[in-house]
């Protein structure tokens, strides 16, 4: 599916009852985020990065729909990236018949550097519309290079070999249990 100027995948919400609001096109919504990641090296990127956890969540959903597994990997907290299975992300993205996204609740600030997004991702099976309901955690990581801060997804399914007392995987300098450990 190449949605050049079509409605952005993240703007399709099967549960929405609002009439008259115009959904954004892919170009005006998630594409700039996806393109920034594909045009630059992540450590040196000065392209667009998601301003909020919700924005990142939306662009990640669209990346699943458009099968951009690299984007999924690169927007996961750097310490987890090498542990992700790109192949299975790609086949899952391809095999799923995505039907829309509903942001249930965005908590933009939790403590110093975290945020949570509760969402429902809709997908179709031969007989019905199904929902994947999840509460995702995100962490804002400051890069030393350009003093820029970026949101990353914390993947709770990735097994981390880290103890609660070790420095956190996000590089904050705090102990894991006091930082991201509370969210994954
Ligand atoms: Zn979008
Ligand atoms: Zn952390």
JSON list of C-alpha atoms and ligand atoms in Angstrom, two decimals:
[
{"chain": "A", "resi": 1, "resn": "UNK", "atom": "CA", "xyz": [0.00, 0.00, 0.00]},
{"chain": "A", "resi": 2, "resn": "UNK", "atom": "CA", "xyz": [1.51, 3.33, -1.02]},
{"chain": "A", "resi": 3, "resn": "UNK", "atom": "CA", "xyz": [-0.79, 6.04, 0.26]},
{"chain": "A", "resi": 4, "resn": "UNK", "atom": "CA", "xyz": [0.86, 8.98, -1.52]},
{"chain": "A", "resi": 5, "resn": "UNK", "atom": "CA", "xyz": [-1.71, 11.62, -0.67]},
{"chain": "A", "resi": 6, "resn": "UNK", "atom": "CA", "xyz": [-4.32, 9.43, 0.89]},
{"chain": "A", "resi": 7, "resn": "UNK", "atom": "CA", "xyz": [-5.48, 9.54, 4.46]},
{"chain": "A", "resi": 8, "resn": "UNK", "atom": "CA", "xyz": [-2.69, 8.71, 6.85]},
{"chain": "A", "resi": 9, "resn": "UNK", "atom": "CA", "xyz": [-3.16, 5.23, 8.36]},
{"chain": "A", "resi": 10, "resn": "UNK", "atom": "CA", "xyz": [-3.05, 6.68, 11.89]},
{"chain": "A", "resi": 11, "resn": "UNK", "atom": "CA", "xyz": [-5.98, 8.99, 11.07]},
{"chain": "A", "resi": 12, "resn": "UNK", "atom": "CA", "xyz": [-8.39, 6.14, 10.45]},
{"chain": "A", "resi": 13, "resn": "UNK", "atom": "CA", "xyz": [-10.35, 5.52, 13.61]},
{"chain": "A", "resi": 14, "resn": "UNK", "atom": "CA", "xyz": [-13.17, 3.00, 13.30]},
{"chain": "A", "resi": 15, "resn": "UNK", "atom": "CA", "xyz": [-14.56, 4.08, 16.66]},
{"chain": "A", "resi": 16, "resn": "UNK", "atom": "CA", "xyz": [-14.76, 7.76, 15.79]},
{"chain": "A", "resi": 17, "resn": "UNK", "atom": "CA", "xyz": [-18.19, 9.29, 15.64]},
{"chain": "A", "resi": 18, "resn": "UNK", "atom": "CA", "xyz": [-17.04, 12.81, 14.91]},
{"chain": "A", "resi": 19, "resn": "UNK", "atom": "CA", "xyz": [-18.42, 14.16, 11.68]},
{"chain": "A", "resi": 20, "resn": "UNK", "atom": "CA", "xyz": [-16.82, 16.85, 9.61]},
{"chain": "A", "resi": 21, "resn": "UNK", "atom": "CA", "xyz": [-13.25, 16.67, 10.83]},
{"chain": "A", "resi": 22, "resn": "UNK", "atom": "CA", "xyz": [-10.91, 16.13, 7.93]},
{"chain": "A", "resi": 23, "resn": "UNK", "atom": "CA", "xyz": [-8.31, 13.45, 8.50]},
{"chain": "A", "resi": 24, "resn": "UNK", "atom": "CA", "xyz": [-4.74, 14.36, 7.62]},
{"chain": "A", "resi": 25, "resn": "UNK", "atom": "CA", "xyz": [-3.07, 12.94, 4.55]},
{"chain": "A", "resi": 26, "resn": "UNK", "atom": "CA", "xyz": [-0.01, 10.75, 4.97]},
{"chain": "A", "resi": 27, "resn": "UNK", "atom": "CA", "xyz": [2.11, 13.59, 3.61]},
{"chain": "A", "resi": 28, "resn": "UNK", "atom": "CA", "xyz": [0.86, 16.02, 6.26]},
{"chain": "A", "resi": 29, "resn": "UNK", "atom": "CA", "xyz": [0.94, 13.50, 9.07]},
{"chain": "A", "resi": 30, "resn": "UNK", "atom": "CA", "xyz": [3.39, 10.64, 9.51]},
{"chain": "A", "resi": 31, "resn": "UNK", "atom": "CA", "xyz": [5.43, 10.79, 6.32]},
{"chain": "A", "resi": 32, "resn": "UNK", "atom": "CA", "xyz": [7.86, 13.53, 7.42]},
{"chain": "A", "resi": 33, "resn": "UNK", "atom": "CA", "xyz": [8.77, 11.45, 10.48]},
{"chain": "A", "resi": 34, "resn": "UNK", "atom": "CA", "xyz": [9.27, 8.30, 8.44]},
{"chain": "A", "resi": 35, "resn": "UNK", "atom": "CA", "xyz": [11.30, 10.11, 5.79]},
{"chain": "A", "resi": 36, "resn": "UNK", "atom": "CA", "xyz": [13.57, 11.78, 8.34]},
{"chain": "A", "resi": 37, "resn": "UNK", "atom": "CA", "xyz": [14.59, 8.37, 9.62]},
{"chain": "A", "resi": 38, "resn": "UNK", "atom": "CA", "xyz": [15.21, 6.96, 6.20]},
{"chain": "A", "resi": 39, "resn": "UNK", "atom": "CA", "xyz": [17.27, 9.87, 4.97]},
{"chain": "A", "resi": 40, "resn": "UNK", "atom": "CA", "xyz": [19.64, 10.23, 7.86]},
{"chain": "A", "resi": 41, "resn": "UNK", "atom": "CA", "xyz": [21.66, 8.19, 10.22]},
{"chain": "A", "resi": 42, "resn": "UNK", "atom": "CA", "xyz": [19.79, 8.06, 13.47]},
{"chain": "A", "resi": 43, "resn": "UNK", "atom": "CA", "xyz": [22.65, 9.37, 15.61]},
{"chain": "A", "resi": 44, "resn": "UNK", "atom": "CA", "xyz": [23.13, 12.38, 13.42]},
{"chain": "A", "resi": 45, "resn": "UNK", "atom": "CA", "xyz": [19.60, 12.95, 12.34]},
{"chain": "A", "resi": 46, "resn": "UNK", "atom": "CA", "xyz": [18.47, 16.51, 12.45]},
{"chain": "A", "resi": 47, "resn": "UNK", "atom": "CA", "xyz": [15.31, 15.79, 10.56]},
{"chain": "A", "resi": 48, "resn": "UNK", "atom": "CA", "xyz": [11.94, 15.70, 12.20]},
{"chain": "A", "resi": 49, "resn": "UNK", "atom": "CA", "xyz": [11.51, 13.74, 15.36]},
{"chain": "A", "resi": 50, "resn": "UNK", "atom": "CA", "xyz": [8.25, 13.22, 17.16]},
{"chain": "A", "resi": 51, "resn": "UNK", "atom": "CA", "xyz": [7.43, 16.09, 19.52]},
{"chain": "A", "resi": 52, "resn": "UNK", "atom": "CA", "xyz": [5.32, 13.99, 21.82]},
{"chain": "A", "resi": 53, "resn": "UNK", "atom": "CA", "xyz": [4.87, 10.36, 22.73]},
{"chain": "A", "resi": 54, "resn": "UNK", "atom": "CA", "xyz": [1.48, 10.37, 21.01]},
{"chain": "A", "resi": 55, "resn": "UNK", "atom": "CA", "xyz": [3.06, 11.61, 17.79]},
{"chain": "A", "resi": 56, "resn": "UNK", "atom": "CA", "xyz": [5.65, 8.87, 18.00]},
{"chain": "A", "resi": 57, "resn": "UNK", "atom": "CA", "xyz": [2.94, 6.31, 18.73]},
{"chain": "A", "resi": 58, "resn": "UNK", "atom": "CA", "xyz": [0.98, 7.42, 15.65]},
{"chain": "A", "resi": 59, "resn": "UNK", "atom": "CA", "xyz": [4.01, 7.32, 13.39]},
{"chain": "A", "resi": 60, "resn": "UNK", "atom": "CA", "xyz": [4.91, 3.87, 14.68]},
{"chain": "A", "resi": 61, "resn": "UNK", "atom": "CA", "xyz": [1.41, 2.60, 13.96]},
{"chain": "A", "resi": 62, "resn": "UNK", "atom": "CA", "xyz": [1.61, 4.02, 10.43]},
{"chain": "A", "resi": 63, "resn": "UNK", "atom": "CA", "xyz": [5.02, 2.39, 10.03]},
{"chain": "A", "resi": 64, "resn": "UNK", "atom": "CA", "xyz": [3.43, -0.97, 10.85]},
{"chain": "A", "resi": 65, "resn": "UNK", "atom": "CA", "xyz": [0.68, -0.41, 8.30]},
{"chain": "A", "resi": 66, "resn": "UNK", "atom": "CA", "xyz": [3.17, 0.66, 5.63]},
{"chain": "A", "resi": 67, "resn": "UNK", "atom": "CA", "xyz": [5.63, -2.07, 6.62]},
{"chain": "A", "resi": 68, "resn": "UNK", "atom": "CA", "xyz": [8.59, 0.05, 7.65]},
{"chain": "A", "resi": 69, "resn": "UNK", "atom": "CA", "xyz": [10.24, -2.22, 10.21]},
{"chain": "A", "resi": 70, "resn": "UNK", "atom": "CA", "xyz": [13.37, -0.05, 10.32]},
{"chain": "A", "resi": 71, "resn": "UNK", "atom": "CA", "xyz": [11.31, 2.80, 11.70]},
{"chain": "A", "resi": 72, "resn": "UNK", "atom": "CA", "xyz": [9.90, 0.54, 14.40]},
{"chain": "A", "resi": 73, "resn": "UNK", "atom": "CA", "xyz": [13.41, -0.49, 15.38]},
{"chain": "A", "resi": 74, "resn": "UNK", "atom": "CA", "xyz": [14.91, 2.99, 15.32]},
{"chain": "A", "resi": 75, "resn": "UNK", "atom": "CA", "xyz": [12.16, 4.48, 17.45]},
{"chain": "A", "resi": 76, "resn": "UNK", "atom": "CA", "xyz": [12.63, 1.86, 20.16]},
{"chain": "A", "resi": 77, "resn": "UNK", "atom": "CA", "xyz": [14.98, 2.86, 22.98]},
{"chain": "A", "resi": 78, "resn": "UNK", "atom": "CA", "xyz": [18.55, 2.37, 21.60]},
{"chain": "A", "resi": 79, "resn": "UNK", "atom": "CA", "xyz": [19.54, -0.23, 24.21]},
{"chain": "A", "resi": 80, "resn": "UNK", "atom": "CA", "xyz": [16.76, -2.53, 22.96]},
{"chain": "A", "resi": 81, "resn": "UNK", "atom": "CA", "xyz": [17.25, -2.07, 19.22]},
{"chain": "A", "resi": 82, "resn": "UNK", "atom": "CA", "xyz": [19.76, -4.88, 18.72]},
{"chain": "A", "resi": 83, "resn": "UNK", "atom": "CA", "xyz": [17.43, -7.25, 20.58]},
{"chain": "A", "resi": 84, "resn": "UNK", "atom": "CA", "xyz": [14.48, -6.73, 18.25]},
{"chain": "A", "resi": 85, "resn": "UNK", "atom": "CA", "xyz": [13.62, -9.28, 15.61]},
{"chain": "A", "resi": 86, "resn": "UNK", "atom": "CA", "xyz": [13.27, -7.20, 12.45]},
{"chain": "A", "resi": 87, "resn": "UNK", "atom": "CA", "xyz": [12.09, -10.16, 10.39]},
{"chain": "A", "resi": 88, "resn": "UNK", "atom": "CA", "xyz": [9.22, -10.96, 12.68]},
{"chain": "A", "resi": 89, "resn": "UNK", "atom": "CA", "xyz": [8.25, -7.30, 12.98]},
{"chain": "A", "resi": 90, "resn": "UNK", "atom": "CA", "xyz": [8.14, -7.17, 9.20]},
{"chain": "A", "resi": 91, "resn": "UNK", "atom": "CA", "xyz": [6.11, -10.32, 8.72]},
{"chain": "A", "resi": 92, "resn": "UNK", "atom": "CA", "xyz": [3.68, -9.37, 11.49]},
{"chain": "A", "resi": 93, "resn": "UNK", "atom": "CA", "xyz": [3.23, -5.93, 9.90]},
{"chain": "A", "resi": 94, "resn": "UNK", "atom": "CA", "xyz": [2.60, -7.52, 6.50]},
{"chain": "A", "resi": 95, "resn": "UNK", "atom": "CA", "xyz": [0.29, -10.27, 7.63]},
{"chain": "A", "resi": 96, "resn": "UNK", "atom": "CA", "xyz": [-1.93, -8.04, 9.72]},
{"chain": "A", "resi": 97, "resn": "UNK", "atom": "CA", "xyz": [-4.91, -6.47, 8.00]},
{"chain": "A", "resi": 98, "resn": "UNK", "atom": "CA", "xyz": [-4.70, -3.12, 9.80]},
{"chain": "A", "resi": 99, "resn": "UNK", "atom": "CA", "xyz": [-7.97, -1.23, 10.17]},
{"chain": "A", "resi": 100, "resn": "UNK", "atom": "CA", "xyz": [-7.22, 1.87, 12.23]},
{"chain": "A", "resi": 101, "resn": "UNK", "atom": "CA", "xyz": [-5.99, 3.50, 15.39]},
{"chain": "A", "resi": 102, "resn": "UNK", "atom": "CA", "xyz": [-7.69, 5.06, 18.35]},
{"chain": "A", "resi": 103, "resn": "UNK", "atom": "CA", "xyz": [-5.69, 7.02, 20.92]},
{"chain": "A", "resi": 104, "resn": "UNK", "atom": "CA", "xyz": [-7.56, 6.38, 24.15]},
{"chain": "A", "resi": 105, "resn": "UNK", "atom": "CA", "xyz": [-5.38, 8.44, 26.45]},
{"chain": "A", "resi": 106, "resn": "UNK", "atom": "CA", "xyz": [-2.10, 10.30, 26.18]},
{"chain": "A", "resi": 107, "resn": "UNK", "atom": "CA", "xyz": [-0.28, 11.08, 29.41]},
{"chain": "A", "resi": 108, "resn": "UNK", "atom": "CA", "xyz": [2.42, 13.40, 28.09]},
{"chain": "A", "resi": 109, "resn": "UNK", "atom": "CA", "xyz": [4.42, 13.68, 31.27]},
{"chain": "A", "resi": 110, "resn": "UNK", "atom": "CA", "xyz": [5.15, 11.08, 33.90]},
{"chain": "A", "resi": 111, "resn": "UNK", "atom": "CA", "xyz": [8.00, 11.95, 36.21]},
{"chain": "A", "resi": 112, "resn": "UNK", "atom": "CA", "xyz": [11.02, 13.50, 34.59]},
{"chain": "A", "resi": 113, "resn": "UNK", "atom": "CA", "xyz": [11.21, 11.78, 31.26]},
{"chain": "A", "resi": 114, "resn": "UNK", "atom": "CA", "xyz": [8.40, 9.32, 30.66]},
{"chain": "A", "resi": 115, "resn": "UNK", "atom": "CA", "xyz": [5.03, 9.34, 28.96]},
{"chain": "A", "resi": 116, "resn": "UNK", "atom": "CA", "xyz": [2.30, 6.81, 28.34]},
{"chain": "A", "resi": 117, "resn": "UNK", "atom": "CA", "xyz": [-0.12, 6.32, 25.49]},
{"chain": "A", "resi": 118, "resn": "UNK", "atom": "CA", "xyz": [-3.13, 4.08, 25.79]},
{"chain": "A", "resi": 119, "resn": "UNK", "atom": "CA", "xyz": [-4.36, 3.06, 22.38]},
{"chain": "A", "resi": 120, "resn": "UNK", "atom": "CA", "xyz": [-6.42, 0.60, 20.41]},
{"chain": "A", "resi": 121, "resn": "UNK", "atom": "CA", "xyz": [-5.06, -0.70, 17.13]},
{"chain": "A", "resi": 122, "resn": "UNK", "atom": "CA", "xyz": [-7.76, -2.22, 14.97]},
{"chain": "A", "resi": 123, "resn": "UNK", "atom": "CA", "xyz": [-7.26, -5.09, 12.58]},
{"chain": "A", "resi": 124, "resn": "UNK", "atom": "CA", "xyz": [-9.50, -7.32, 10.54]},
{"chain": "A", "resi": 125, "resn": "UNK", "atom": "CA", "xyz": [-9.81, -11.05, 10.67]},
{"chain": "A", "resi": 126, "resn": "UNK", "atom": "CA", "xyz": [-11.99, -12.90, 8.11]},
{"chain": "A", "resi": 127, "resn": "UNK", "atom": "CA", "xyz": [-15.04, -12.59, 10.33]},
{"chain": "A", "resi": 128, "resn": "UNK", "atom": "CA", "xyz": [-14.67, -9.51, 12.44]},
{"chain": "A", "resi": 129, "resn": "UNK", "atom": "CA", "xyz": [-12.90, -6.35, 13.45]},
{"chain": "A", "resi": 130, "resn": "UNK", "atom": "CA", "xyz": [-10.55, -6.97, 16.33]},
{"chain": "A", "resi": 131, "resn": "UNK", "atom": "CA", "xyz": [-8.74, -4.68, 18.72]},
{"chain": "A", "resi": 132, "resn": "UNK", "atom": "CA", "xyz": [-5.31, -4.70, 20.22]},
{"chain": "A", "resi": 133, "resn": "UNK", "atom": "CA", "xyz": [-5.60, -2.57, 23.36]},
{"chain": "A", "resi": 134, "resn": "UNK", "atom": "CA", "xyz": [-2.33, -1.51, 24.91]},
{"chain": "A", "resi": 135, "resn": "UNK", "atom": "CA", "xyz": [-0.75, 0.95, 27.31]},
{"chain": "A", "resi": 136, "resn": "UNK", "atom": "CA", "xyz": [2.65, 1.84, 25.93]},
{"chain": "A", "resi": 137, "resn": "UNK", "atom": "CA", "xyz": [5.47, 3.62, 27.72]},
{"chain": "A", "resi": 138, "resn": "UNK", "atom": "CA", "xyz": [7.88, 6.06, 26.16]},
{"chain": "A", "resi": 139, "resn": "UNK", "atom": "CA", "xyz": [11.07, 7.68, 27.38]},
{"chain": "A", "resi": 140, "resn": "UNK", "atom": "CA", "xyz": [12.65, 10.95, 26.35]},
{"chain": "A", "resi": 141, "resn": "UNK", "atom": "CA", "xyz": [16.34, 10.54, 25.78]},
{"chain": "A", "resi": 142, "resn": "UNK", "atom": "CA", "xyz": [18.77, 13.38, 25.48]},
{"chain": "A", "resi": 143, "resn": "UNK", "atom": "CA", "xyz": [21.46, 12.91, 22.90]},
{"chain": "A", "resi": 144, "resn": "UNK", "atom": "CA", "xyz": [24.89, 14.13, 23.89]},
{"chain": "A", "resi": 145, "resn": "UNK", "atom": "CA", "xyz": [25.75, 15.06, 20.34]},
{"chain": "A", "resi": 146, "resn": "UNK", "atom": "CA", "xyz": [23.27, 17.82, 19.66]},
{"chain": "A", "resi": 147, "resn": "UNK", "atom": "CA", "xyz": [21.61, 18.38, 23.01]},
{"chain": "A", "resi": 148, "resn": "UNK", "atom": "CA", "xyz": [18.39, 17.36, 21.37]},
{"chain": "A", "resi": 149, "resn": "UNK", "atom": "CA", "xyz": [15.88, 15.14, 23.15]},
{"chain": "A", "resi": 150, "resn": "UNK", "atom": "CA", "xyz": [13.95, 12.43, 21.42]},
{"chain": "A", "resi": 151, "resn": "UNK", "atom": "CA", "xyz": [11.10, 10.15, 22.37]},
{"chain": "A", "resi": 152, "resn": "UNK", "atom": "CA", "xyz": [11.60, 6.40, 22.22]},
{"chain": "A", "resi": 153, "resn": "UNK", "atom": "CA", "xyz": [9.28, 3.46, 22.72]},
{"chain": "A", "resi": 154, "resn": "UNK", "atom": "CA", "xyz": [10.04, 1.15, 25.65]},
{"chain": "A", "resi": 155, "resn": "UNK", "atom": "CA", "xyz": [9.32, -2.38, 24.50]},
{"chain": "A", "resi": 156, "resn": "UNK", "atom": "CA", "xyz": [8.03, -4.48, 27.41]},
{"chain": "A", "resi": 157, "resn": "UNK", "atom": "CA", "xyz": [8.38, -7.72, 25.41]},
{"chain": "A", "resi": 158, "resn": "UNK", "atom": "CA", "xyz": [12.15, -7.44, 25.02]},
{"chain": "A", "resi": 159, "resn": "UNK", "atom": "CA", "xyz": [13.98, -9.41, 27.67]},
{"chain": "A", "resi": 160, "resn": "UNK", "atom": "CA", "xyz": [16.63, -7.14, 29.14]},
{"chain": "A", "resi": 161, "resn": "UNK", "atom": "CA", "xyz": [19.52, -8.55, 31.10]},
{"chain": "A", "resi": 162, "resn": "UNK", "atom": "CA", "xyz": [19.63, -5.74, 33.58]},
{"chain": "A", "resi": 163, "resn": "UNK", "atom": "CA", "xyz": [19.22, -5.66, 37.32]},
{"chain": "A", "resi": 164, "resn": "UNK", "atom": "CA", "xyz": [17.10, -3.11, 39.11]},
{"chain": "A", "resi": 165, "resn": "UNK", "atom": "CA", "xyz": [20.19, -1.45, 40.56]},
{"chain": "A", "resi": 166, "resn": "UNK", "atom": "CA", "xyz": [22.12, -1.00, 37.33]},
{"chain": "A", "resi": 167, "resn": "UNK", "atom": "CA", "xyz": [22.15, 2.31, 35.46]},
{"chain": "A", "resi": 168, "resn": "UNK", "atom": "CA", "xyz": [19.05, 2.67, 33.34]},
{"chain": "A", "resi": 169, "resn": "UNK", "atom": "CA", "xyz": [19.01, 1.52, 29.71]},
{"chain": "A", "resi": 170, "resn": "UNK", "atom": "CA", "xyz": [17.91, 4.98, 28.56]},
{"chain": "A", "resi": 171, "resn": "UNK", "atom": "CA", "xyz": [21.19, 6.54, 29.68]},
{"chain": "A", "resi": 172, "resn": "UNK", "atom": "CA", "xyz": [19.61, 8.87, 32.22]},
{"chain": "A", "resi": 173, "resn": "UNK", "atom": "CA", "xyz": [22.21, 7.95, 34.82]},
{"chain": "A", "resi": 174, "resn": "UNK", "atom": "CA", "xyz": [19.53, 6.88, 37.29]},
{"chain": "A", "resi": 175, "resn": "UNK", "atom": "CA", "xyz": [19.07, 3.35, 38.55]},
{"chain": "A", "resi": 176, "resn": "UNK", "atom": "CA", "xyz": [16.94, 1.20, 36.26]},
{"chain": "A", "resi": 177, "resn": "UNK", "atom": "CA", "xyz": [14.26, 0.62, 38.91]},
{"chain": "A", "resi": 178, "resn": "UNK", "atom": "CA", "xyz": [13.85, 4.35, 39.52]},
{"chain": "A", "resi": 179, "resn": "UNK", "atom": "CA", "xyz": [13.67, 5.09, 35.82]},
{"chain": "A", "resi": 180, "resn": "UNK", "atom": "CA", "xyz": [12.46, 2.95, 32.90]},
{"chain": "A", "resi": 181, "resn": "UNK", "atom": "CA", "xyz": [12.24, -0.16, 35.09]},
{"chain": "A", "resi": 182, "resn": "UNK", "atom": "CA", "xyz": [8.99, 1.22, 36.44]},
{"chain": "A", "resi": 183, "resn": "UNK", "atom": "CA", "xyz": [7.43, 1.08, 32.98]},
{"chain": "A", "resi": 184, "resn": "UNK", "atom": "CA", "xyz": [8.67, -2.15, 31.43]},
{"chain": "B", "resi": 1, "resn": "LIG", "atom": "ZN1", "xyz": [-0.30, 9.69, 10.68]},
{"chain": "B", "resi": 2, "resn": "LIG", "atom": "ZN1", "xyz": [15.44, 5.13, 31.98]}
]
